[in-house]
Short mmCIF file of C-alpha atoms and ligand atoms in Angstrom, two decimals:
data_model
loop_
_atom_site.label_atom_id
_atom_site.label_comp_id
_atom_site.label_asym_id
_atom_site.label_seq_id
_atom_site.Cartn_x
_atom_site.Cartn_y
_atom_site.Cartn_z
CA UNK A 1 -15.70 -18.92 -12.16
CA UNK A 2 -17.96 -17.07 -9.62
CA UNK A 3 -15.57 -16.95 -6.80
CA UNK A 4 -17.42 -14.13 -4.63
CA UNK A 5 -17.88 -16.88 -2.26
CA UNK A 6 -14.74 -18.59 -2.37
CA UNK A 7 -11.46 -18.74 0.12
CA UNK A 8 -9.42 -15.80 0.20
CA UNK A 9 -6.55 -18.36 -1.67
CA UNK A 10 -8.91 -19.31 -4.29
CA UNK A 11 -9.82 -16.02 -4.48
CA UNK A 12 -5.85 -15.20 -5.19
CA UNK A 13 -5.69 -17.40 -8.07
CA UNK A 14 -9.27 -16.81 -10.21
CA UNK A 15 -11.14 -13.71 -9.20
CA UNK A 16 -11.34 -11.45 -11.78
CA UNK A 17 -10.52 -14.34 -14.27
CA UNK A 18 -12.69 -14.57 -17.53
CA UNK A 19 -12.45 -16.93 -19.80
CA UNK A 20 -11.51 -16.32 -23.37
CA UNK A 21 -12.23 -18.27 -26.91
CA UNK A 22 -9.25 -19.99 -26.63
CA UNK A 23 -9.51 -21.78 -23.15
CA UNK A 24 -6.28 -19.45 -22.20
CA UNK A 25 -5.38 -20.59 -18.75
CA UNK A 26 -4.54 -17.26 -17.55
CA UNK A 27 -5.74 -13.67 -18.66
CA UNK A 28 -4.06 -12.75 -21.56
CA UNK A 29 -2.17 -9.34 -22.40
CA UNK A 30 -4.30 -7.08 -24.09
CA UNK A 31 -1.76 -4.92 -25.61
CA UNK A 32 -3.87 -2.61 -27.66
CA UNK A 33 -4.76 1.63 -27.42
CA UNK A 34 -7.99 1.35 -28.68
CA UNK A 35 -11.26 -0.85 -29.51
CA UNK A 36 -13.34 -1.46 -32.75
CA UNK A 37 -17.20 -0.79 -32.39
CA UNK A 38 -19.17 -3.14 -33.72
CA UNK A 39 -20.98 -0.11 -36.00
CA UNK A 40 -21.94 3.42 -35.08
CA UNK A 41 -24.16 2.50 -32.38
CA UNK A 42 -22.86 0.24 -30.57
CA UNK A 43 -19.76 3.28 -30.11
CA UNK A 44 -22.59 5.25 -29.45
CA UNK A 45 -23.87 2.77 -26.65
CA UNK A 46 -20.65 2.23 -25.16
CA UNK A 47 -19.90 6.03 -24.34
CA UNK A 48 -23.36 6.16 -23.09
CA UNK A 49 -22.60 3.57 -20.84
CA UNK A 50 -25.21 1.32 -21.94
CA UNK A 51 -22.94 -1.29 -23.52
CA UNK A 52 -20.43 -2.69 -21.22
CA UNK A 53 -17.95 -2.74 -24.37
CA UNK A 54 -14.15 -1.66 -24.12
CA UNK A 55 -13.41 1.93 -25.82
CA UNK A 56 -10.10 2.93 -24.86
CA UNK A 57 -7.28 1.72 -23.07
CA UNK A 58 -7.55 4.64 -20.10
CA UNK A 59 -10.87 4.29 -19.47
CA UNK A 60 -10.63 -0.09 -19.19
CA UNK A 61 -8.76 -2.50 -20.61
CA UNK A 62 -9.72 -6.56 -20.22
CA UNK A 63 -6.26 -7.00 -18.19
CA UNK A 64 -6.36 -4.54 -16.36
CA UNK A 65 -9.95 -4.80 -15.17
CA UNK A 66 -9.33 -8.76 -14.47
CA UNK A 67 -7.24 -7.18 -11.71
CA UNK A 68 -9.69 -4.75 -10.73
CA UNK A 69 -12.01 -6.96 -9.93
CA UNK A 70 -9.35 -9.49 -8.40
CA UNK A 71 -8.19 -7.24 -5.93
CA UNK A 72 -11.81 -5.36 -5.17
CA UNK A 73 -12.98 -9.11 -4.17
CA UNK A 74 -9.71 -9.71 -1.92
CA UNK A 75 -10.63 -6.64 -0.29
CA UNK A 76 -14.18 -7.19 -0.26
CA UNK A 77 -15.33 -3.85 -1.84
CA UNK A 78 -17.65 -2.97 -4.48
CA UNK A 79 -14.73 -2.66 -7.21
CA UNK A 80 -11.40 -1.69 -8.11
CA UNK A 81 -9.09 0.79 -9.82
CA UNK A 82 -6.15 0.36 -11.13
CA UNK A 83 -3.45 2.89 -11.77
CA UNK A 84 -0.04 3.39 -12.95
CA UNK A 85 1.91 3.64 -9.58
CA UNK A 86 0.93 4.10 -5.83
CA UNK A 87 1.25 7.39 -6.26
CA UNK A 88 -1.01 7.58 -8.44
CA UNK A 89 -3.28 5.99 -6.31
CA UNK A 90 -2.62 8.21 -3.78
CA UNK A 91 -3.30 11.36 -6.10
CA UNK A 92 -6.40 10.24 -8.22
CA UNK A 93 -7.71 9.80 -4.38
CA UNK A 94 -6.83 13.50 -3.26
CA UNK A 95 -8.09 14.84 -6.51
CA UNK A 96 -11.37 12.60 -6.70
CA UNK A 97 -12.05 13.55 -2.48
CA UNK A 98 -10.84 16.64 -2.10
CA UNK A 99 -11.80 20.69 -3.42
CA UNK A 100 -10.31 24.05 -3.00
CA UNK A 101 -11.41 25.42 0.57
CA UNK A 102 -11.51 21.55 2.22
CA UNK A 103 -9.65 19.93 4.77
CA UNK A 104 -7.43 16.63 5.11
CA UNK A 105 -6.01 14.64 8.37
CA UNK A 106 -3.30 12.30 7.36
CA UNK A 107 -0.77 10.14 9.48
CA UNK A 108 2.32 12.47 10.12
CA UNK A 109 4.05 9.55 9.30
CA UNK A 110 3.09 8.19 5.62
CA UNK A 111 4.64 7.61 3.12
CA UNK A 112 7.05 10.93 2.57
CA UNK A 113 5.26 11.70 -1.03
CA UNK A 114 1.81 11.55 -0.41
CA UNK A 115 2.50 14.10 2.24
CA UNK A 116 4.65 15.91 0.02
CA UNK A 117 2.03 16.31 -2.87
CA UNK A 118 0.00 17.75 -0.25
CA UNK A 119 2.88 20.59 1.46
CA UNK A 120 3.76 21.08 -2.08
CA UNK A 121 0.85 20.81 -4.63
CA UNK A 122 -2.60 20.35 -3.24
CA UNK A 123 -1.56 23.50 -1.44
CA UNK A 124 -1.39 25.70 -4.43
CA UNK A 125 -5.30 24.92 -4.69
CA UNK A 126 -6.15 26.00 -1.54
CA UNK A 127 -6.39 22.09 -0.01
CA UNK A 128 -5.66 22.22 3.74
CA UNK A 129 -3.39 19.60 5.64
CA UNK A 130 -2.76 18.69 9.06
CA UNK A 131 -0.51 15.58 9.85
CA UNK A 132 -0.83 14.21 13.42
CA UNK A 133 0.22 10.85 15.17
CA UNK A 134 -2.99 9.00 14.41
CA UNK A 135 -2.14 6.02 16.77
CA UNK A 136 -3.82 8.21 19.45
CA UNK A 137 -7.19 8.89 17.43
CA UNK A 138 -7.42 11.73 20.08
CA UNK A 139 -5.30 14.00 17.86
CA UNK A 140 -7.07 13.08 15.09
CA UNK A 141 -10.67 14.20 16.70
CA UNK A 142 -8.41 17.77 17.93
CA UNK A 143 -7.68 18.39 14.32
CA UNK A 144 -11.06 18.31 12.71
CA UNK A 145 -12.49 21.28 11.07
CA UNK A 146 -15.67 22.75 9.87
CA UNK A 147 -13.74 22.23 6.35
CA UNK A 148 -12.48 18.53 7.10
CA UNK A 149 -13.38 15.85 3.97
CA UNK A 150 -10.88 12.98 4.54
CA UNK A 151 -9.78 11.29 6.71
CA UNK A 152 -6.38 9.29 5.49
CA UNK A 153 -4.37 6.95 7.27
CA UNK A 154 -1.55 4.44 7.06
CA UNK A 155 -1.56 1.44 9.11
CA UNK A 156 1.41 0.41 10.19
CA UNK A 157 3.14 3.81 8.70
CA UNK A 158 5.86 3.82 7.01
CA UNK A 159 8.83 3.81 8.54
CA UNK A 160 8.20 4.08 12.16
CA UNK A 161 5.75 0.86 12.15
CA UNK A 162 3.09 3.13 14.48
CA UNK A 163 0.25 1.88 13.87
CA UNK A 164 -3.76 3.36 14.16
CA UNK A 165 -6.66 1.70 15.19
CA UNK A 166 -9.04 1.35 12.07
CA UNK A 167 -12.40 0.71 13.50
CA UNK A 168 -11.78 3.55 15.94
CA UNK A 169 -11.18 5.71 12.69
CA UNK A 170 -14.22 4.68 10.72
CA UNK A 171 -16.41 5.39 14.14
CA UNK A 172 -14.89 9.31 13.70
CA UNK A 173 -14.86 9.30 10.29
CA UNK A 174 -19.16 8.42 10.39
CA UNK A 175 -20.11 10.65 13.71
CA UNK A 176 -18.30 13.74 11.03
CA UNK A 177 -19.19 12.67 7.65
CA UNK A 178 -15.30 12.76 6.94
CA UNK A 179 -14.74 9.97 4.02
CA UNK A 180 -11.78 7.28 5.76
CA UNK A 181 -9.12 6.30 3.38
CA UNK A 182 -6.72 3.71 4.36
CA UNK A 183 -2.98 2.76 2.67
CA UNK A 184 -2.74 -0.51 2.95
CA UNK A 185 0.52 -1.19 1.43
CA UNK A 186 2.38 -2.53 4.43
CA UNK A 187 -0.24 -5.44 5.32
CA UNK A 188 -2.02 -6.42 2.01
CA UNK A 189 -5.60 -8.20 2.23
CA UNK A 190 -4.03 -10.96 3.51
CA UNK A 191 -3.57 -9.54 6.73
CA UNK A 192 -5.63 -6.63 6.71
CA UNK A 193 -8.79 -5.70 6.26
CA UNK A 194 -9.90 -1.77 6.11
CA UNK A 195 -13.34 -1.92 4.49
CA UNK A 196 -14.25 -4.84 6.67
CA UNK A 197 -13.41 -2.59 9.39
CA UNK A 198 -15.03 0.78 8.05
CA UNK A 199 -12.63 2.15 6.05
CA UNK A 200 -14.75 3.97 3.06
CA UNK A 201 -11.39 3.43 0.35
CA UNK A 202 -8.43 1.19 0.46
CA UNK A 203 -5.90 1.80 -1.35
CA UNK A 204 -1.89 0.05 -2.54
CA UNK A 205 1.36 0.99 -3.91
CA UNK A 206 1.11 -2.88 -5.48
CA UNK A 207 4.74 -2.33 -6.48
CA UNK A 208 4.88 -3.47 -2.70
CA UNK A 209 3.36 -6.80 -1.52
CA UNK A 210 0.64 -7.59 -3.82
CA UNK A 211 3.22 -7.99 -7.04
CA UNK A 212 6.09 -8.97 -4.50
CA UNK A 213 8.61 -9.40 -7.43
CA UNK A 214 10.03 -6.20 -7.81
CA UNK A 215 9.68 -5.71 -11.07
CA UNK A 216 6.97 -3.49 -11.73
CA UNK A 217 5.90 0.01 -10.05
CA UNK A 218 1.68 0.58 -9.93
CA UNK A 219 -1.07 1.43 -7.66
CA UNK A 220 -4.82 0.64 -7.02
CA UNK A 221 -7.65 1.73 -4.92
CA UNK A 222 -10.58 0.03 -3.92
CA UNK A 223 -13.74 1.83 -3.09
CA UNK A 224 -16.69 0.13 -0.72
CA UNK A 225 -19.14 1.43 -2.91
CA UNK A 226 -20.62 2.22 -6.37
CA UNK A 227 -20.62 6.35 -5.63
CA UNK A 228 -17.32 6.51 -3.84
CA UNK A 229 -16.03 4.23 -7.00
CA UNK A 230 -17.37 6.32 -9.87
CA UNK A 231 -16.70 9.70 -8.03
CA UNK A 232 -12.54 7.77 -7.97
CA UNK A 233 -12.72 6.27 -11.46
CA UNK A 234 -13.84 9.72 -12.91
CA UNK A 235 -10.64 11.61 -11.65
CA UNK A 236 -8.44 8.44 -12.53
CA UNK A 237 -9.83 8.33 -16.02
CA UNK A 238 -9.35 12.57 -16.47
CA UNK A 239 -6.01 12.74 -15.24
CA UNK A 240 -4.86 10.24 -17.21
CA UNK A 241 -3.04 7.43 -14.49
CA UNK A 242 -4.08 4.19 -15.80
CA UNK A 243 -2.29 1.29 -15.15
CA UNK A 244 -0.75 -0.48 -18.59
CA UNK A 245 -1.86 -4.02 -19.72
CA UNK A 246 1.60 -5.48 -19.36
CA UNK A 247 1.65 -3.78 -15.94
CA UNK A 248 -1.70 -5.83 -14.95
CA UNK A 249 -0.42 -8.76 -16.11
CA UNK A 250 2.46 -8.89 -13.96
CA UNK A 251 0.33 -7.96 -11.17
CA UNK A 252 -2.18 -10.57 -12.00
CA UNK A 253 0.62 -13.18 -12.19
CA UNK A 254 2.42 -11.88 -8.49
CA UNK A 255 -0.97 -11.67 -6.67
CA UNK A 256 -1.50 -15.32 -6.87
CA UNK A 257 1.39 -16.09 -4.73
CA UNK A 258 0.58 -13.74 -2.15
CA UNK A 259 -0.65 -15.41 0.77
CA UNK A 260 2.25 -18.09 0.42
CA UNK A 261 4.89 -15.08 0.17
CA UNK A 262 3.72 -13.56 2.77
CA UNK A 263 3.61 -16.30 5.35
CA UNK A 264 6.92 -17.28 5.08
CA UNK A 265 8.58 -13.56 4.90
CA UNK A 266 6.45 -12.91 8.20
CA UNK A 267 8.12 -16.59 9.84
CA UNK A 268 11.46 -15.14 8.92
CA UNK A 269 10.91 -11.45 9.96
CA UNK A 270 9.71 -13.11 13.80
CA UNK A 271 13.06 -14.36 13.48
CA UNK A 272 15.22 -11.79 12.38
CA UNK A 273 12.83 -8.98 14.91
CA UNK A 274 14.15 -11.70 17.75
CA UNK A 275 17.61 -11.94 16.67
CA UNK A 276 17.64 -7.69 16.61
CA UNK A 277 15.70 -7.56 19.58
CA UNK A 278 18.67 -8.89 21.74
CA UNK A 279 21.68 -8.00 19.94
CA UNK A 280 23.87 -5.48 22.18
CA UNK A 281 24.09 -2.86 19.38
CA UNK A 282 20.54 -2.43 18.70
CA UNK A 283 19.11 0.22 20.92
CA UNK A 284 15.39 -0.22 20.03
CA UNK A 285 13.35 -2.19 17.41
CA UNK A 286 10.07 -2.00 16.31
CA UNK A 287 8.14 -4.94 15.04
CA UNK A 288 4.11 -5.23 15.62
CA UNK A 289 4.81 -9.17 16.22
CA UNK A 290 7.24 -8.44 19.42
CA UNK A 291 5.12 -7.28 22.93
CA UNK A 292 7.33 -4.12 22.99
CA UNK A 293 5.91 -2.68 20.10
CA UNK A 294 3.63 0.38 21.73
CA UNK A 295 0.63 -1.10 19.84
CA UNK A 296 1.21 -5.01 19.93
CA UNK A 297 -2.33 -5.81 20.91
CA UNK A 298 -3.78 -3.94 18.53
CA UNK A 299 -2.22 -5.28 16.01
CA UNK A 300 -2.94 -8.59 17.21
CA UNK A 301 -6.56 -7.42 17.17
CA UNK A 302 -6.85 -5.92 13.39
CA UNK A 303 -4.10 -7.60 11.64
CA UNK A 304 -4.30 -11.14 11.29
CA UNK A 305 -0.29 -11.49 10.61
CA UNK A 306 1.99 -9.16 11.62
CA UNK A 307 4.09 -8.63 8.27
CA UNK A 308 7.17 -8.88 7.48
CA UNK A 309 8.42 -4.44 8.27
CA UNK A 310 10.40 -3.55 11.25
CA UNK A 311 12.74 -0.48 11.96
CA UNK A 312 14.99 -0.12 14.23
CA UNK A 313 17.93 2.19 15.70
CA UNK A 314 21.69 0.95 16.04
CA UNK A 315 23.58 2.49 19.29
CA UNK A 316 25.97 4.75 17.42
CA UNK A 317 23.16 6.57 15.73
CA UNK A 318 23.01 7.30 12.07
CA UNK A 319 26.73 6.75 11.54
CA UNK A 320 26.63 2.87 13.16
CA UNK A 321 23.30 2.72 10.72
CA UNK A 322 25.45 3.36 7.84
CA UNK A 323 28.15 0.84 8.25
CA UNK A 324 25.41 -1.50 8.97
CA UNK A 325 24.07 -0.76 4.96
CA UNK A 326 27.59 -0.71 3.44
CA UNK A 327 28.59 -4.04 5.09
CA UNK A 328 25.17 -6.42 4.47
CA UNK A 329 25.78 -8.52 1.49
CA UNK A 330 22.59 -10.50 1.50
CA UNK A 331 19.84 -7.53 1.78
CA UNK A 332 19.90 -4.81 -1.42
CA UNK A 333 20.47 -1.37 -0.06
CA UNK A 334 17.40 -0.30 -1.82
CA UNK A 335 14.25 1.57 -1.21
CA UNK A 336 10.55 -0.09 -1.87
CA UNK A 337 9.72 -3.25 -0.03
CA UNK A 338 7.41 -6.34 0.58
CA UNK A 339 9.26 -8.20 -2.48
CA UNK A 340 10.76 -11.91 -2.08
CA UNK A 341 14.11 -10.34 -1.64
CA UNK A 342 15.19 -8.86 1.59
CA UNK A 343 15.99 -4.73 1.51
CA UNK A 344 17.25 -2.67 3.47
CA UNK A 345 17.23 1.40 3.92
CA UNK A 346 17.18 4.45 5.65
CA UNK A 347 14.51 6.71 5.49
CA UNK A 348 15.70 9.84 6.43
CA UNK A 349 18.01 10.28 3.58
CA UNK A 350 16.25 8.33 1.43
CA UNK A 351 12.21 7.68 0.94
CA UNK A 352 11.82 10.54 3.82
CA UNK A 353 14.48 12.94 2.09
CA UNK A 354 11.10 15.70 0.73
CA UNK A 355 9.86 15.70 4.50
CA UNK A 356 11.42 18.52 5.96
CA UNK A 357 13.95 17.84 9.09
CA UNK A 358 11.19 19.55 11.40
CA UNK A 359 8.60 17.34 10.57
CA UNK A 360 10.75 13.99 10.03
CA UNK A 361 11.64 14.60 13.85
CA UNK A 362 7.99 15.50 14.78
CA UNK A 363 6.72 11.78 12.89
CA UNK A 364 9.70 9.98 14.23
CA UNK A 365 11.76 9.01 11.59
CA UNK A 366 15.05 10.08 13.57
CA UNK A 367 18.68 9.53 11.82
CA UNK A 368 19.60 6.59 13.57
CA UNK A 369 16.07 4.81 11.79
CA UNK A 370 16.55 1.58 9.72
CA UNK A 371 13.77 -0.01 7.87
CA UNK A 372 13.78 -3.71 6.93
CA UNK A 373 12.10 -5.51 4.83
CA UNK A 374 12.49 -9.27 5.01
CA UNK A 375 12.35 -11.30 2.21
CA UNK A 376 11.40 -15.17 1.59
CA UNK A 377 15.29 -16.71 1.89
CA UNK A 378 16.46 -18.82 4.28
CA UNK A 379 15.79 -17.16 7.33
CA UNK A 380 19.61 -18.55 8.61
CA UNK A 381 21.63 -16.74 5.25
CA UNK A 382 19.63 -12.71 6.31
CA UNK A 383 20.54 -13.24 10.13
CA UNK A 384 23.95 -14.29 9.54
CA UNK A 385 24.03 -11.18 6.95
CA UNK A 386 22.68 -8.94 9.64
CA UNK A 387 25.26 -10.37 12.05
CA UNK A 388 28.11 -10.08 9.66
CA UNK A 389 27.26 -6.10 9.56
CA UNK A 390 26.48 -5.64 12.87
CA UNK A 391 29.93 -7.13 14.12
CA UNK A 392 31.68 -4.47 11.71
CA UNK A 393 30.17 -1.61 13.80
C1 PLP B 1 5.68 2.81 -2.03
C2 PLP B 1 4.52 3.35 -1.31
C3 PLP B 1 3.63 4.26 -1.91
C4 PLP B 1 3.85 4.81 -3.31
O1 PLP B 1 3.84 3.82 -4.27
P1 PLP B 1 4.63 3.85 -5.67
O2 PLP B 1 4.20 2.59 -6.31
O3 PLP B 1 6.09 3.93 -5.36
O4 PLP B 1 4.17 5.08 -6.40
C5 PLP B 1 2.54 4.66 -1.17
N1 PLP B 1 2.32 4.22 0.09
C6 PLP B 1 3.18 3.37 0.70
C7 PLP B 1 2.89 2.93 2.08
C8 PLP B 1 4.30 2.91 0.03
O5 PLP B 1 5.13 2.06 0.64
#
């Protein structure tokens, strides 16, 4: 079905659908390594690219590019790629954007690896990186260089739920021919946007939202057009990142329940950010839904939800934060997030731990930080969890 026109719900359940010999109902795993030519030419006319036949797992799979092309159209770009984690996203897009001698700008606050692969690998190859608080796009015009190629942000970072005006970035990004990346983990298409607004590349840890199950760990990027895309496909396909067939199928079966997932873990989190919000041993939260969030109307203005992430910081500090985690019963103690069930952690000893103390302090991710994800339960059984924990403080 031709669903380039369709709701962003329809879209959900059949873009990137195809439809097989068999009537299946749903796209089938295509568990294989390899594909048989028709005869020496045709093998011949794939590699040329003049046959759009399949040649290799790596290169494209039929599962794997039915979520390609699901995902480019909920993002409205010119087509996806998959890979095998976010990570992997987030490294097939340094390696496809960047060279030795040029320049990156990223959030001081992203997600602790893909600032680590930067300090600690991209480094050796002479790639420069500065991290700044891009929710005042002042810094971010301070620290361009001569040198400067990308532009990468994370909106609302993760774990201190700041949170950077897109359009403003893609308006930078054009006036210096710097190429604007955006992670897009925390919101998902459903409530966010980045090519729409400007944004040159989107990418996703889809271990996140978009598979929502927590069950399987993968990435994909979406590029807004058919240069940026080849240029990204390229390094994906030479470094080897692919996501698996099984992988895509799981994806293909979470991403259909996405929008409904997502409005009812954003309903609770209102709740829970309320219930934190006055509770005498929380000394600050922040959720973009409540007006004390620093940047509450502009997330009202580019997100069309406002998730289902918050952090916050327990009077008491880091120790109150930790009998908060050993005494909930309800939320895992576990890192990831943006899965039905509700998890809790703290970032700097955990998903922060590679960012040095220095810098942690310099992003804000402080000791006393919590971050919350809230899951789809009954919004009544995670309060009364929170509650229960909070009381033992
Ligand atoms: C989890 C995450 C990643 C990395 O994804 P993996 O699937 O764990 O490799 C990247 N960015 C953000 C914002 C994340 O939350």
């Amino acid at each position: 079905m031709d669903t380039k026109n369709k709701g962003f719900n329809t879209k959900l359940i059949h873009a990137g659908a195809f439809e097989d010999e068999f009537g299946s109902a749903t796209v089938p795993i295509y568990q294989t390594s390899t594909f048989k030519f028709k005869n020496a030419q045709d093998g011949a006319d794939c590699f040329a690219g003049k046959s759009k036949g399949y040649i290799y797992t790596r290169i494209g799979n039929p599962t794997i590019r039915a979520f390609e092309q699901n995902i480019a159209q909920l993002e409205n770009g010119f087509d996806g790629i998959a890979t095998s984690s976010g990570m992997g996203a987030v490294s097939t897009v340094y390696m496809a954007l960047l060279a030795a001698g040029s320049h990156i700008i990223s959030s001081d606050a992203v997600y602790g690896p893909a600032r680590g692969v930067l300090e600690q690998d991209f480094s050796r190859f002479n790639v420069e990186a500065s991290f700044v608080n891009t929710s005042n796009t002042d810094n971010i015009i301070k620290a361009i260089k001569p040198n400067t190629k990308v532009l990468y942000i994370e909106t609302p970072a993760n774990p201190t739920m700041e949170i950077t005006d897109i359009a403003a970035c893609a308006a930078i990004a054009k006036k210096h021919g710097l190429i604007l990346v955006v992670d897009n983990t925390f919101c998902s298409p459903y409530l966010q946007k980045p090519l729409d607004l400007g944004a040159d590349v989107v990418l996703h840890s889809i271990t996140k939202f978009i598979n929502g199950h927590a069950d399987i760990v993968g990435g994909v990027i979406v590029a807004k057009d058919e240069k940026l895309y080849k240029q990204i496909r390229h390094s994906m396909v030479y470094m080897g990142c692919n996501m698996d067939p099984t992988q895509a199928f799981m994806v293909l079966r979470g991403v259909k329940t996405l929008a409904i997932r997502i409005e009812r873990a954003q309903e609770n989190a209102m709740k829970v950010a309320e219930f934190l919000a006055t509770h005498p041993k929380i000394a600050w939260i922040k959720y973009p839904g409540l007006p004390s969030h620093p940047q509450y109307e502009l997330a009202k203005k580019q997100m069309s939800g406002f998730g289902s992430m918050m952090s916050f910081g327990l009077k008491g500090g880091f120790a109150a934060g930790e009998k908060l985690m050993n005494n909930v019963h309800l939320a895992l103690l576990a890192v990831s997030l943006g899965g039905v069930e509700t998890l809790i952690q703290h970032p700097a000893s955990m998903t922060h731990a590679a960012v040095s103390k220095e810098n942690k302090l310099a992003a804000g991710i402080t000791d006393e930080l919590v971050r919350f994800s809230v899951g789809i339960e009954d919004v009544e059984d995670i309060i009364a969890d929170l509650k229960n924990g909070l009381d033992k403080i």
